[in-house]
Coordinates of C-alpha atoms in Angstrom, one line a residue:
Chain A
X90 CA 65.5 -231.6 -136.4
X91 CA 65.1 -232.2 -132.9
X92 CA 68.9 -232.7 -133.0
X93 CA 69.6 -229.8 -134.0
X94 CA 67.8 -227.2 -131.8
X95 CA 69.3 -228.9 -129.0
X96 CA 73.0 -227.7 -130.5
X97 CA 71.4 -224.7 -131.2
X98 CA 70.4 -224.7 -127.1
X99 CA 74.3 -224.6 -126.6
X100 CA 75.5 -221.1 -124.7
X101 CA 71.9 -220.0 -125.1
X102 CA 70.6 -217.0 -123.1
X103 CA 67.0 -219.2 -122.7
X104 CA 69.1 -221.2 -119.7
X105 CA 69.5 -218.5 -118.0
X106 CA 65.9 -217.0 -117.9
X107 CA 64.9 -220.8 -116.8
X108 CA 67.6 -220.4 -114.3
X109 CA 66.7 -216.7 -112.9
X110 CA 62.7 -216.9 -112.8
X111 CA 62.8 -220.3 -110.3
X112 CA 65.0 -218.3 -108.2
X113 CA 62.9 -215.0 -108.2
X114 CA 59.8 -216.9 -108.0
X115 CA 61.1 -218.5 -104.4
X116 CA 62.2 -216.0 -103.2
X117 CA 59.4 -214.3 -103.6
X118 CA 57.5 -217.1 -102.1
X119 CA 59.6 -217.7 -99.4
X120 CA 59.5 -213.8 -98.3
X121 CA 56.0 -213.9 -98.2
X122 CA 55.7 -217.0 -96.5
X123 CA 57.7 -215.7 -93.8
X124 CA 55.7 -213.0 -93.5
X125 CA 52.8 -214.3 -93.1
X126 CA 54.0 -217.1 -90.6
X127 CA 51.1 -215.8 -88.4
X128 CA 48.2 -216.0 -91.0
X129 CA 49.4 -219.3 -92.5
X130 CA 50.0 -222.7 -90.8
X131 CA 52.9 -224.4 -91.1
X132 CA 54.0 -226.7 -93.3
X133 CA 55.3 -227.5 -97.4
X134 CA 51.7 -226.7 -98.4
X135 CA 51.6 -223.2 -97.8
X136 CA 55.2 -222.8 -98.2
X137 CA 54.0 -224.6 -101.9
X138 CA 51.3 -222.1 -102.3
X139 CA 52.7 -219.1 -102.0
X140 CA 55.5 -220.0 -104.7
X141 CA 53.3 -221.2 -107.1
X142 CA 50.8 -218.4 -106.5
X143 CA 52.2 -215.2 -108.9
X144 CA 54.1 -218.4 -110.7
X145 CA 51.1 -220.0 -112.1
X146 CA 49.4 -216.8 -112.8
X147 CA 51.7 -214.9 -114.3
X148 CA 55.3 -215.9 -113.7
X149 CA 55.5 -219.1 -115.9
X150 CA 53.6 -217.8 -118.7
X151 CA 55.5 -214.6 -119.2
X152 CA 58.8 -216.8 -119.2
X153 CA 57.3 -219.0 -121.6
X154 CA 56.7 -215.8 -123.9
X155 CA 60.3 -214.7 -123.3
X156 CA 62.1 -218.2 -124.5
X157 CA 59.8 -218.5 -127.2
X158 CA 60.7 -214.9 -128.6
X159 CA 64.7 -215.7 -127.4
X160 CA 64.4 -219.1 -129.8
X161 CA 63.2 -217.4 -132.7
X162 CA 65.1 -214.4 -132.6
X163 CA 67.8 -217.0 -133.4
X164 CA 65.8 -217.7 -136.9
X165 CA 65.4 -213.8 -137.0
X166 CA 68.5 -212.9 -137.3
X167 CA 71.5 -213.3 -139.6
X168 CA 69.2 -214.8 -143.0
X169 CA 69.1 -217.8 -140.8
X170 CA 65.4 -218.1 -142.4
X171 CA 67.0 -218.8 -145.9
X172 CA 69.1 -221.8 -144.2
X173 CA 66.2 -223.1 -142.1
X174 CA 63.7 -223.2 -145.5
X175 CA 65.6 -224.3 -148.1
X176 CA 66.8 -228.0 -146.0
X177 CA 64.7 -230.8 -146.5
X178 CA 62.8 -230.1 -143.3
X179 CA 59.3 -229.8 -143.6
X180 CA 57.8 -226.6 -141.7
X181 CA 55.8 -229.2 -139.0
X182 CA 59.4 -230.6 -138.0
X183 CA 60.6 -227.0 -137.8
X184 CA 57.4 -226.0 -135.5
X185 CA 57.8 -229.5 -133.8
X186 CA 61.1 -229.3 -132.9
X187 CA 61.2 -225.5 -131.6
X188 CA 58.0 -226.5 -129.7
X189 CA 59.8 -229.7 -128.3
X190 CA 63.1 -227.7 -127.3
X191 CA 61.5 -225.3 -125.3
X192 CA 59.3 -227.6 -123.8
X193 CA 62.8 -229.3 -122.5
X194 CA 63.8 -225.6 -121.3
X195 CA 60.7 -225.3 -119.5
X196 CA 61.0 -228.5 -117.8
X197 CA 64.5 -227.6 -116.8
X198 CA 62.8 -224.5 -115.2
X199 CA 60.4 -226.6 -113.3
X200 CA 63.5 -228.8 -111.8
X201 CA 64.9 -225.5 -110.7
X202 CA 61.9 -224.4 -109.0
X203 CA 61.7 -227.7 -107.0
X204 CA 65.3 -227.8 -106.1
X205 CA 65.0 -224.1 -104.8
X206 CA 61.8 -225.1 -103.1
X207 CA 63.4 -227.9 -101.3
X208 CA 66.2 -226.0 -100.3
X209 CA 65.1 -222.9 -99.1
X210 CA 61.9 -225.0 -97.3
X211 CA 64.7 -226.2 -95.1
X212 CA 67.7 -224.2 -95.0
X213 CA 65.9 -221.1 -94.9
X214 CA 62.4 -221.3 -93.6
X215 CA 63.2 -224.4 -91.3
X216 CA 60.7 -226.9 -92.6
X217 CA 61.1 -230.7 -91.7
X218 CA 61.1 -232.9 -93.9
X219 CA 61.2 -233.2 -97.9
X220 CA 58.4 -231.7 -100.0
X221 CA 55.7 -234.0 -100.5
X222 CA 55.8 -235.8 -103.9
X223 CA 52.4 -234.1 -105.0
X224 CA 54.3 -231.1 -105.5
X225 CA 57.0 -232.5 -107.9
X226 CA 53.7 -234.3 -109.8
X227 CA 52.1 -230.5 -110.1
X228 CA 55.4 -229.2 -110.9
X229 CA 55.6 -232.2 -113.5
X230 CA 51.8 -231.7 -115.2
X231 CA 52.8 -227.6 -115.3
X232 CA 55.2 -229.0 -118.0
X233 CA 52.6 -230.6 -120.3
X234 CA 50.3 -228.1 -119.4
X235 CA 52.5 -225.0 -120.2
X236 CA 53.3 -226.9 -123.9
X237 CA 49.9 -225.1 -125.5
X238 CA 51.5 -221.6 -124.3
X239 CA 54.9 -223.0 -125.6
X240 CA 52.8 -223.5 -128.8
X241 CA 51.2 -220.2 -128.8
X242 CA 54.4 -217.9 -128.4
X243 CA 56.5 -219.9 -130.7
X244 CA 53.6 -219.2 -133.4
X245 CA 53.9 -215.5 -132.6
X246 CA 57.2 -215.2 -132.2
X247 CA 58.2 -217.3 -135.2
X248 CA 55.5 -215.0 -137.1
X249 CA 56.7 -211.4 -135.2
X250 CA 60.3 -210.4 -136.0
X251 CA 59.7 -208.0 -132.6
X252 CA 61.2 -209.4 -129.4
X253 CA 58.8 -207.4 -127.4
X254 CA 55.4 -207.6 -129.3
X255 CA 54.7 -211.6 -128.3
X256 CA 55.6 -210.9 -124.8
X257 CA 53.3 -208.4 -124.7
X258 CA 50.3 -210.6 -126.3
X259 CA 51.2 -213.3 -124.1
X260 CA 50.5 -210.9 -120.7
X261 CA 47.4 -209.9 -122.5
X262 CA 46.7 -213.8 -122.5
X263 CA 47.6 -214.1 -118.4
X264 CA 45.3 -211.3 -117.8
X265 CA 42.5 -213.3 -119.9
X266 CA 44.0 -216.7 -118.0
X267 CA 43.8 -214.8 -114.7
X268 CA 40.3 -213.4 -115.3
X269 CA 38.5 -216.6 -116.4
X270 CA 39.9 -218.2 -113.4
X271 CA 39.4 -215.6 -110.9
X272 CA 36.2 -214.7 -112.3
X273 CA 34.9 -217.9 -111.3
X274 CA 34.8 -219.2 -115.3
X275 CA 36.3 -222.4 -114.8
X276 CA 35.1 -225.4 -116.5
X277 CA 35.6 -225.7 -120.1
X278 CA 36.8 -221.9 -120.7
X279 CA 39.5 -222.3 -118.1
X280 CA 41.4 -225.4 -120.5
X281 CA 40.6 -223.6 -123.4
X282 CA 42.9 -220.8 -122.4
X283 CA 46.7 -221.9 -122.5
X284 CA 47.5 -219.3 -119.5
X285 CA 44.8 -220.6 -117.8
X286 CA 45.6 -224.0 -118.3
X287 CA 49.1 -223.7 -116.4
X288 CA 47.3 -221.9 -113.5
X289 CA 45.1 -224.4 -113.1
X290 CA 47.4 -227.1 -113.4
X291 CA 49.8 -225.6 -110.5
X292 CA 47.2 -225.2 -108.9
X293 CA 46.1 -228.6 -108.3
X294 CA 45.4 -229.5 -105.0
X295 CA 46.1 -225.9 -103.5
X296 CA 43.9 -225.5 -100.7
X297 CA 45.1 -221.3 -100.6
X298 CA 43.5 -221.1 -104.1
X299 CA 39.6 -220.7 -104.2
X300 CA 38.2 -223.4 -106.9
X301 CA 41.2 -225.5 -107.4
X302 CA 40.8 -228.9 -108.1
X303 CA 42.4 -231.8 -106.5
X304 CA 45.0 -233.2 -107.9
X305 CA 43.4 -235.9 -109.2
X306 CA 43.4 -238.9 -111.8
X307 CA 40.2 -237.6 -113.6
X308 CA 41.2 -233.3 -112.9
X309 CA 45.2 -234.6 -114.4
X310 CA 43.9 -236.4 -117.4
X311 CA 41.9 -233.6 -118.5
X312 CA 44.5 -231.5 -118.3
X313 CA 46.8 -233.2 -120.5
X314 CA 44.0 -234.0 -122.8
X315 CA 43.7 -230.2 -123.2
X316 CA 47.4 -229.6 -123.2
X317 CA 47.6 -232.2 -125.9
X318 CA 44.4 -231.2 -128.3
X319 CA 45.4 -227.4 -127.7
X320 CA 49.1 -228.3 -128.7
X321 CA 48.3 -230.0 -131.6
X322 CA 45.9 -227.6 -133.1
X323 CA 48.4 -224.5 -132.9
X324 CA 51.1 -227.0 -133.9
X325 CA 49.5 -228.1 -137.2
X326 CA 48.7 -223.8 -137.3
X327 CA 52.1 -222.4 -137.1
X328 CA 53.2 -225.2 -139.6
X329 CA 50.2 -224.5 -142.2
X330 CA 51.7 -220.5 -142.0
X331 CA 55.2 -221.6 -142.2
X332 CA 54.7 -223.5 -145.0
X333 CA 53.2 -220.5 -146.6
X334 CA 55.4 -218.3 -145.7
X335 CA 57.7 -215.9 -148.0
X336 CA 61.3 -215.4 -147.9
X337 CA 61.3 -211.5 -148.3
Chain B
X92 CA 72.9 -229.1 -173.7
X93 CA 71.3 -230.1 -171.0
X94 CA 70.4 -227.5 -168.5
X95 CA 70.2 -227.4 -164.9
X96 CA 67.8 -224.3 -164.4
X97 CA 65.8 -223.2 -166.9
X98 CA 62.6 -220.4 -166.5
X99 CA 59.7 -219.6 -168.4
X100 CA 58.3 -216.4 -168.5
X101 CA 59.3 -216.3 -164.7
X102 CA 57.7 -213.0 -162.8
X103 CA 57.0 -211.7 -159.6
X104 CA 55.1 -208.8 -158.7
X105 CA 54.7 -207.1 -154.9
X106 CA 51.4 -205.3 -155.8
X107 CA 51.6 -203.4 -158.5
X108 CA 55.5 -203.1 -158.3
X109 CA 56.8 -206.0 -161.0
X110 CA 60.2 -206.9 -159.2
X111 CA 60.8 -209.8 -162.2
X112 CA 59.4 -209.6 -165.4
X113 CA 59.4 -212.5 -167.6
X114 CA 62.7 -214.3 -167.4
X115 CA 63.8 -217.4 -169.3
X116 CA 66.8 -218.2 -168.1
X117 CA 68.7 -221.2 -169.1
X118 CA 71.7 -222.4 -167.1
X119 CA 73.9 -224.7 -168.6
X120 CA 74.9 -228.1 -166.4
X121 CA 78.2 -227.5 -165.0
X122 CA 79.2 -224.2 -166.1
X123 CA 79.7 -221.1 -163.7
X124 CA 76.4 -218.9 -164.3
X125 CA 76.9 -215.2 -163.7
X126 CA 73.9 -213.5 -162.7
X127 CA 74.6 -209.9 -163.1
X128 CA 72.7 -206.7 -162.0
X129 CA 72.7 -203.7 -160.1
X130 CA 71.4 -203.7 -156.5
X131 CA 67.6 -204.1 -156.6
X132 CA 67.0 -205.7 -160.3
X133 CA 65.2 -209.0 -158.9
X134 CA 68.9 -210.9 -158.4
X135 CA 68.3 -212.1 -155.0
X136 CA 64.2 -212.7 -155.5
X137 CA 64.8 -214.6 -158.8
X138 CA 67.3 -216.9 -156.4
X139 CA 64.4 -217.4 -153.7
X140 CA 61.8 -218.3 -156.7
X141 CA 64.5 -220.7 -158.0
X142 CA 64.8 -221.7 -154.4
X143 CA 61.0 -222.1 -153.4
X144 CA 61.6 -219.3 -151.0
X145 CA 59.0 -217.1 -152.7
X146 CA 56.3 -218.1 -155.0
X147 CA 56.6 -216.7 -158.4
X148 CA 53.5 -214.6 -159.5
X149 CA 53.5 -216.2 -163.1
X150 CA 56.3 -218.6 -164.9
X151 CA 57.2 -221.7 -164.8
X152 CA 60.6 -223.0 -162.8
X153 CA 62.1 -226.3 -163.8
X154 CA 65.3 -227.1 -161.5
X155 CA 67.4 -230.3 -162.1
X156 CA 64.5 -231.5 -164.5
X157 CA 61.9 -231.1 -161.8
X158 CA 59.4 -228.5 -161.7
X159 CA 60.0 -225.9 -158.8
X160 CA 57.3 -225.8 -155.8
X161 CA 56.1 -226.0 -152.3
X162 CA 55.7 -229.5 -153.1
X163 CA 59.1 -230.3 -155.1
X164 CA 60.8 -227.8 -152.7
X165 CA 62.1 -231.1 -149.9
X166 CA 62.9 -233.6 -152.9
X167 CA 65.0 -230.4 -154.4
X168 CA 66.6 -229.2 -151.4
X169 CA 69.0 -232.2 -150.7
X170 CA 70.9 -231.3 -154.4
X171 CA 70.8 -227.8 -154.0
X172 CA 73.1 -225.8 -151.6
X173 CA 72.4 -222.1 -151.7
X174 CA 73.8 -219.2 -149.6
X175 CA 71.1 -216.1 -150.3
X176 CA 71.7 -212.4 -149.4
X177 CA 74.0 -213.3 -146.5
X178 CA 75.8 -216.1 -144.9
X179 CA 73.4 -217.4 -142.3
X180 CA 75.0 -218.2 -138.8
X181 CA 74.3 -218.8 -135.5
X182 CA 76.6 -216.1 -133.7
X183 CA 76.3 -217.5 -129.6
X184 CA 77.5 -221.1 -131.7
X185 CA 80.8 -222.2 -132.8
X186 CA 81.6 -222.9 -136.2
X187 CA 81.8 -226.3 -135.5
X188 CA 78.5 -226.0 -134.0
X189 CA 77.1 -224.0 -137.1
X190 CA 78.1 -226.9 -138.9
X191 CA 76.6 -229.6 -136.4
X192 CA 73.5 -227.5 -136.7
X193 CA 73.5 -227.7 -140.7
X194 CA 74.8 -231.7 -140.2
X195 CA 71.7 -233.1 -137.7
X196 CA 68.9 -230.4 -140.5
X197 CA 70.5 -232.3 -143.6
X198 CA 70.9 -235.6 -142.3
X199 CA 74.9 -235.3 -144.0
X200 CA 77.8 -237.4 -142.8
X201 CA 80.4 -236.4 -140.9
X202 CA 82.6 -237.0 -144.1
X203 CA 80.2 -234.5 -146.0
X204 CA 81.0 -231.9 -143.2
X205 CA 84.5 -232.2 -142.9
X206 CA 84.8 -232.3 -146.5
X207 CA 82.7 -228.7 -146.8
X208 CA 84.8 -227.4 -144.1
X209 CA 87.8 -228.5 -146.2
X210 CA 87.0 -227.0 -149.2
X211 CA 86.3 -223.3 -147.8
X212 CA 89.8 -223.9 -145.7
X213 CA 87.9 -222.7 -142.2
X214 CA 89.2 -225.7 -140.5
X215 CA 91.9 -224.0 -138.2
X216 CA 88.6 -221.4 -137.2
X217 CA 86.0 -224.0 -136.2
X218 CA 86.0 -223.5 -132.6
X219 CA 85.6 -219.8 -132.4
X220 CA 82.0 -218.4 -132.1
X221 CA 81.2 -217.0 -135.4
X222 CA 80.0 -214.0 -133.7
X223 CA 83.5 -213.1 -133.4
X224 CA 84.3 -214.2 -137.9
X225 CA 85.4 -211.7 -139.9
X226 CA 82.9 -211.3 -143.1
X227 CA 85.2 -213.6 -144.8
X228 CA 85.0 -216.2 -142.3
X229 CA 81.4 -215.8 -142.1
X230 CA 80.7 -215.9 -145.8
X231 CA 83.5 -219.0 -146.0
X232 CA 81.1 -220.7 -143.1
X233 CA 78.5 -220.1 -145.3
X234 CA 79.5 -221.5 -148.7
X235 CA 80.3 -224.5 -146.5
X236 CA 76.7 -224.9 -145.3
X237 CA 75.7 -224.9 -148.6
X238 CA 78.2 -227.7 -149.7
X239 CA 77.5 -229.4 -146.6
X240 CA 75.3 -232.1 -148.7
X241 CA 77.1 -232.8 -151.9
X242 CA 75.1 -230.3 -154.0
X243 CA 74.4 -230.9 -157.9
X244 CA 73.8 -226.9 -158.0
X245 CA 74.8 -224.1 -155.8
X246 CA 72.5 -220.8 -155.6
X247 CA 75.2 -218.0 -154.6
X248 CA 73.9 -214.6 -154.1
X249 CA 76.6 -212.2 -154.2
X250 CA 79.1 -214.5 -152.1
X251 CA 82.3 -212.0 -152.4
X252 CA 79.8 -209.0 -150.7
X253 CA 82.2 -207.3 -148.6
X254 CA 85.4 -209.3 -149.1
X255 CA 88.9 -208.0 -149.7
X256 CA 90.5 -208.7 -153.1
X257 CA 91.9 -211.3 -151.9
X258 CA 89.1 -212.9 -150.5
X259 CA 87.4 -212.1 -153.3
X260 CA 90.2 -214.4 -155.5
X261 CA 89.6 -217.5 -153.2
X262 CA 85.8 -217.3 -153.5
X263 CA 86.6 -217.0 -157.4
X264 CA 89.0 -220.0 -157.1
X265 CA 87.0 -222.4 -155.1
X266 CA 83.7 -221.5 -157.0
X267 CA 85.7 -222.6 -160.7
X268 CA 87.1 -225.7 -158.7
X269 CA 83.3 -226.6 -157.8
X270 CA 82.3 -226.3 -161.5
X271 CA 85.3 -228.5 -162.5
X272 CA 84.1 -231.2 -160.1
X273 CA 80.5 -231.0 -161.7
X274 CA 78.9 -229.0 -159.3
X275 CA 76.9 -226.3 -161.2
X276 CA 77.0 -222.7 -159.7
X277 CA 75.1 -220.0 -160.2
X278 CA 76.6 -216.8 -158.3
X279 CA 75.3 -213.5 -158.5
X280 CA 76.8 -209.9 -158.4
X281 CA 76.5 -206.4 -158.7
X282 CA 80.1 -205.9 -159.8
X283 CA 80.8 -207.5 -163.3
X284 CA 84.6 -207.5 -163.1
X285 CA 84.1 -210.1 -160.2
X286 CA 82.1 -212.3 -162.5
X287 CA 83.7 -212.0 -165.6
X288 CA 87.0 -214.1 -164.2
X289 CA 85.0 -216.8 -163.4
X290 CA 81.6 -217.4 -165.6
X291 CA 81.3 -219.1 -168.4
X292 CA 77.7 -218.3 -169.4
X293 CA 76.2 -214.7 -168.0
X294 CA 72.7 -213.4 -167.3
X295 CA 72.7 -209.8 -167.4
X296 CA 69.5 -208.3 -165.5
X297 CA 68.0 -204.8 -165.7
X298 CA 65.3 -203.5 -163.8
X299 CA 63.7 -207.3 -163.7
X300 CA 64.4 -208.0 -167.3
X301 CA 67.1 -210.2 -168.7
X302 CA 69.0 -208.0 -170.6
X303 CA 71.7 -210.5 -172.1
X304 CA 72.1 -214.3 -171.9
X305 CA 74.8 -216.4 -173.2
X306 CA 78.5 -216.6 -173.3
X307 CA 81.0 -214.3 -172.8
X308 CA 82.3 -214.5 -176.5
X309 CA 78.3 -214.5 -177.5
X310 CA 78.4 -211.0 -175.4
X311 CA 81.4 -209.2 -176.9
X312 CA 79.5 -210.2 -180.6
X313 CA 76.4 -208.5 -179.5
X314 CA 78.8 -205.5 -179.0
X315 CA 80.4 -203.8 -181.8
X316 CA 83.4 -201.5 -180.1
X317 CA 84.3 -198.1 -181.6
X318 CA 86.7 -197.7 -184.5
X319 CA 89.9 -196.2 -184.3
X320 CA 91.5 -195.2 -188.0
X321 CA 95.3 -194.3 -187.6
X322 CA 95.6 -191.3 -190.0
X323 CA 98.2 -188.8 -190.3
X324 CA 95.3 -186.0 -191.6
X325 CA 92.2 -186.6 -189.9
X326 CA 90.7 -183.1 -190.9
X327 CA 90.2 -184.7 -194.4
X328 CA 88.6 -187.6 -193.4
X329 CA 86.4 -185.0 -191.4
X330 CA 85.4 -183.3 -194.8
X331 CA 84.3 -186.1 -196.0
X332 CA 81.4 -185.7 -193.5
X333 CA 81.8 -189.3 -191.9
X334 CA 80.6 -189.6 -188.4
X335 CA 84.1 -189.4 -186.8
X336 CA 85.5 -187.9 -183.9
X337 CA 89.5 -186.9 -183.5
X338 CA 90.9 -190.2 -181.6
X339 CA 94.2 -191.7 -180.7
X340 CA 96.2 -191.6 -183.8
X341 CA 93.3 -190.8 -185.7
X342 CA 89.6 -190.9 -185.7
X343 CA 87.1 -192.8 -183.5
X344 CA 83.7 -194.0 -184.7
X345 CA 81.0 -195.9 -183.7
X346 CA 78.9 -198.3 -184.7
X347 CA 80.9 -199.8 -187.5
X348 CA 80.1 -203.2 -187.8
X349 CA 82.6 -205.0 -190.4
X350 CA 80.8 -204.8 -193.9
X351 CA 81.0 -200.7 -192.5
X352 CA 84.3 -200.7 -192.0
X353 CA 85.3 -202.3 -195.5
X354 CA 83.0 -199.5 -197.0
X355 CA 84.7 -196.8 -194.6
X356 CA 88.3 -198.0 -195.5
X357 CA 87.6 -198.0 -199.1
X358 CA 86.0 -194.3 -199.3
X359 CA 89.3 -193.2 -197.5
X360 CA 91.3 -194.6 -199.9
X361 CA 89.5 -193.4 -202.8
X362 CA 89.9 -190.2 -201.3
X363 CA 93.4 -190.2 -201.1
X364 CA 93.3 -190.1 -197.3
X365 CA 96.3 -191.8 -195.9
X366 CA 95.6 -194.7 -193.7
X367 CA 98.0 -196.3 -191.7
X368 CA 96.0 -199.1 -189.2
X369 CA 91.7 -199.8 -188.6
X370 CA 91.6 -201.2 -185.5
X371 CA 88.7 -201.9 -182.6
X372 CA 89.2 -200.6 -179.0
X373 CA 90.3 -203.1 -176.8
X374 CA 86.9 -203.5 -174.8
X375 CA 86.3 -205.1 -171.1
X376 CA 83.6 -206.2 -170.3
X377 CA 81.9 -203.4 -168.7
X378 CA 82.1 -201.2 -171.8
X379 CA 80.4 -203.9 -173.5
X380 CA 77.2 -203.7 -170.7
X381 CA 77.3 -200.1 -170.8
X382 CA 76.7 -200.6 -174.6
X383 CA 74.4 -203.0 -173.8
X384 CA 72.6 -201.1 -171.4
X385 CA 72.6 -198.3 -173.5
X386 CA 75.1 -196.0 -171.4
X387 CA 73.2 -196.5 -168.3
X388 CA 75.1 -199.0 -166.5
X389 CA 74.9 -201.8 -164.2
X390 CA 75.1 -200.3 -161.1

């Protein structure tokens, strides 16, 4: 099934998203890095923390919410429901696979972000050097830990026939991400939120972020422990509603 | 006879709307089933039931001698290729790509594909996005998908929707070839003229309810067409006080089965009225469901 939501990948708008919000999310970064040369020392690691800043919170998440609702629009339209139910494909293969594929888009994204950040560290802003490795290990982790919001919005989207209404419910959950971890929540609350979970995991070892962990054996593995248990539960979810699920 | 679908009692109900209502259907292996009704009779949700799509409200489904379920629905679905209210597609994908996509979710061999393509004749279209298909092409790409894994039974709602005649006569063609190979189709349509050149056995559906069920000949002997007497002086046979209207050559009357007519003829002839021909109308096959349907029609 996998298989075939790659072909289905093919000429696909969701490229392009994963292509434009890396390059907005530099820029963005870089502008205010340079603009705040004098409060900010020098270096990949502020550079680093002002892209991932509005990225983690916000940025990522939202462009999660938008691939998952472009994916299943493709189900959504033209009776392509009909087709997709009545192969031998059992609704946690259908679930699995959509998850999977944008999971693969969303990495994509991340590879985009750290080829931008590499490029404009030097070309633009002047940096020496090559980002430090950390970086493309937080940019790595935000994958697994963006696949319970991956999970999430494919649910609603595959359940919502509206392109809109999922994005929306995903900013509601980046406002809930944002406040648990700006709030000071943390802890437990602050894996149990998928929007919070990618914020925290970009912002691993981020000394401009108050309360950020370091990015750590023990801080990574809960991370993907939550990614994975989170994933699982709204995987084995979407596929129980699927399954029930009425062709009208 | 041995029969590929067969229904009892099916029904479906959206609250207290009763979209199908009771049906026992029985679909003959290998024949061309036409499942006729006007638009919004429970065609297209008596498909999905058959399908597994939507779960009947009462009734038993039995589909190629296995019950019908969510739990029968993946052991089914590799014998049954079915094309419901429209052809699916993805439109930013080739046809080539439509059929990949169909290929990697059936598991089917290339040879399976390229036979499917084959058969609908969309070979020379393949690489154009099927955004950019006519209706034809689209419905063509879709009958494909559903052949795409050597079906035993094909679930065809209204396939011809929005073809030209002379789409409509391939469809027709290639749907009579499947059921010559074995393959058993059941196709569905609000227009009977479409159906009656190519089923064999017909299901004839009214506001949920199976109206009619059986052959075509089995069909016109439900019906009993009108009466026309060739008479040079109808007024007399008017006198007469038989239930007669002035017709072609003659009278007309209805409902005249043949002991009737026998009795008819002879009173005319002991009457001295001059008869020259009894004949029945010519009926097609819409007359006969308007009889059927008691003047309402189908659509």
């Amino acid at each position: 099934m996998i298989l075939a939501e790659l072909v289905k990948l093919r000429r696909s708008a969701l490229w392009l998203v994963a292509l434009v919000l890396p390059v907005l999310t530099v820029t963005a970064g870089a502008l205010n890095y340079a603009g705040n040369r004098s409060m900010l020392s020098s270096g990949w690691a502020p550079f680093w923390s002002q892209v991932v800043l509005f990225y983690g919170l916000l940025f990522l998440s939202m462009g999660v919410a938008v691939l998952a609702s472009a994916a299943w629009r493709m189900e959504h339209r033209g009776h392509n429901w009909n087709l997709l139910m009545s192969t031998p494909i059992r609704p946690a293969a259908i679930v699995g696979a959509k998850i999977a594929a944008l999971a693969l888009v969303v990495a994509f994204m991340q590879l985009v972000l750290l080829v931008l950040v590499a490029v404009v560290g030097r070309l633009v802003l002047g940096l020496e050097g090559m980002p430090p490795w950390e970086q493309a290990a937080v940019a790595g982790l935000a994958v697994v830990a963006a696949t319970p919001v991956i999970a999430v919005q494919s649910l609603l989207s595959m359940s919502i026939r509206s392109f809109a209404a999922p994005v929306a419910l995903g900013l509601l959950g980046c406002v809930a991400g944002a406040g648990v971890l700006l709030g000071g929540g943390g802890g437990v609350l602050s894996h149990l939120v998928p929007q919070a979970l990618v914020s925290s995991a970009l912002f691993l070892g981020n000394t401009a972020v108050a309360d950020s962990a370091s990015l750590d054996p023990g801080a990574v593995g809960t991370i993907v422990a939550a990614a994975g248990a989170l994933t699982a539960a709204v995987w084995a979810l979407s596929a129980v509603l699927l399954a029930r699920r009425e062709m009208r | 006879m041995s029969h590929v679908i067969t229904t009892e009692g099916l029904t479906k109900t959206y609250g207290s709307r009763t979209v199908v209502d009771g049906l026992d259907l029985r679909v003959p292996e290998g024949c061309v089933y036409g499942f006729l009704g006007p638009n919004g009779s429970g065609k297209s949700t008596t498909m999905k039931m058959l399908l597994s799509l939507v779960r009947p409200t009462r009734g038993e489904i039995s589909v190629l001698g296995r019950p019908v379920d969510h739990r029968t629905r993946h052991e089914l679905s590799p014998h049954i290729g079915s094309l419901i209210e429209a052809p699916p597609g993805y439109g930013h994908l080739t046809g080539r790509e439509n059929m990949a996509v169909v290929q990697r979710m059936l598991g089917s061999s290339d040879r399976q594909v390229a036979r499917a393509v084959e058969i609908v004749r969309l070979g020379e279209h393949m690489d154009k996005r099927v955004r950019d298909y006519s209706l034809g092409m689209k419905q063509r790409l879709g009958i494909a998908t559903a052949l795409a894994r050597d079906p035993r039974l094909l679930v065809l709602d209204e396939p011809t929707n929005g073809l030209d005649p002379a789409g409509i006569e391939e469809i027709r063609e290639l749907l009579v070839s499947l059921a010559d190979r074995g393959i058993t189709v059941m196709v569905s349509s609000h227009l009977l003229d479409e159906v009656d050149r190519m089923a064999s056995v017909l299901g004839v559906l009214g506001r949920g309810r199976l109206i009619f069920q059986g052959t075509r000949e089995e069909l016109f002997d439900r019906s009993v067409p009108d009466l026309l007497v060739d008479t040079p002086e109808p007024e007399r046979a008017l006198d007469l006080g038989l239930p007669a209207v002035r017709g072609p050559g003659g009278l007309r009357l209805s409902g005249f089965d043949d002991a009737a007519t026998a009795d008819l003829v002879r009173q005319l002839v002991h009457h001295e009225v001059p008869v020259h021909g009894v004949r029945r109308v010519r009926q097609s096959l819409e007359e006969v469901f308007m009889d059927l349907t008691g003047r309402e029609g189908l659509s």
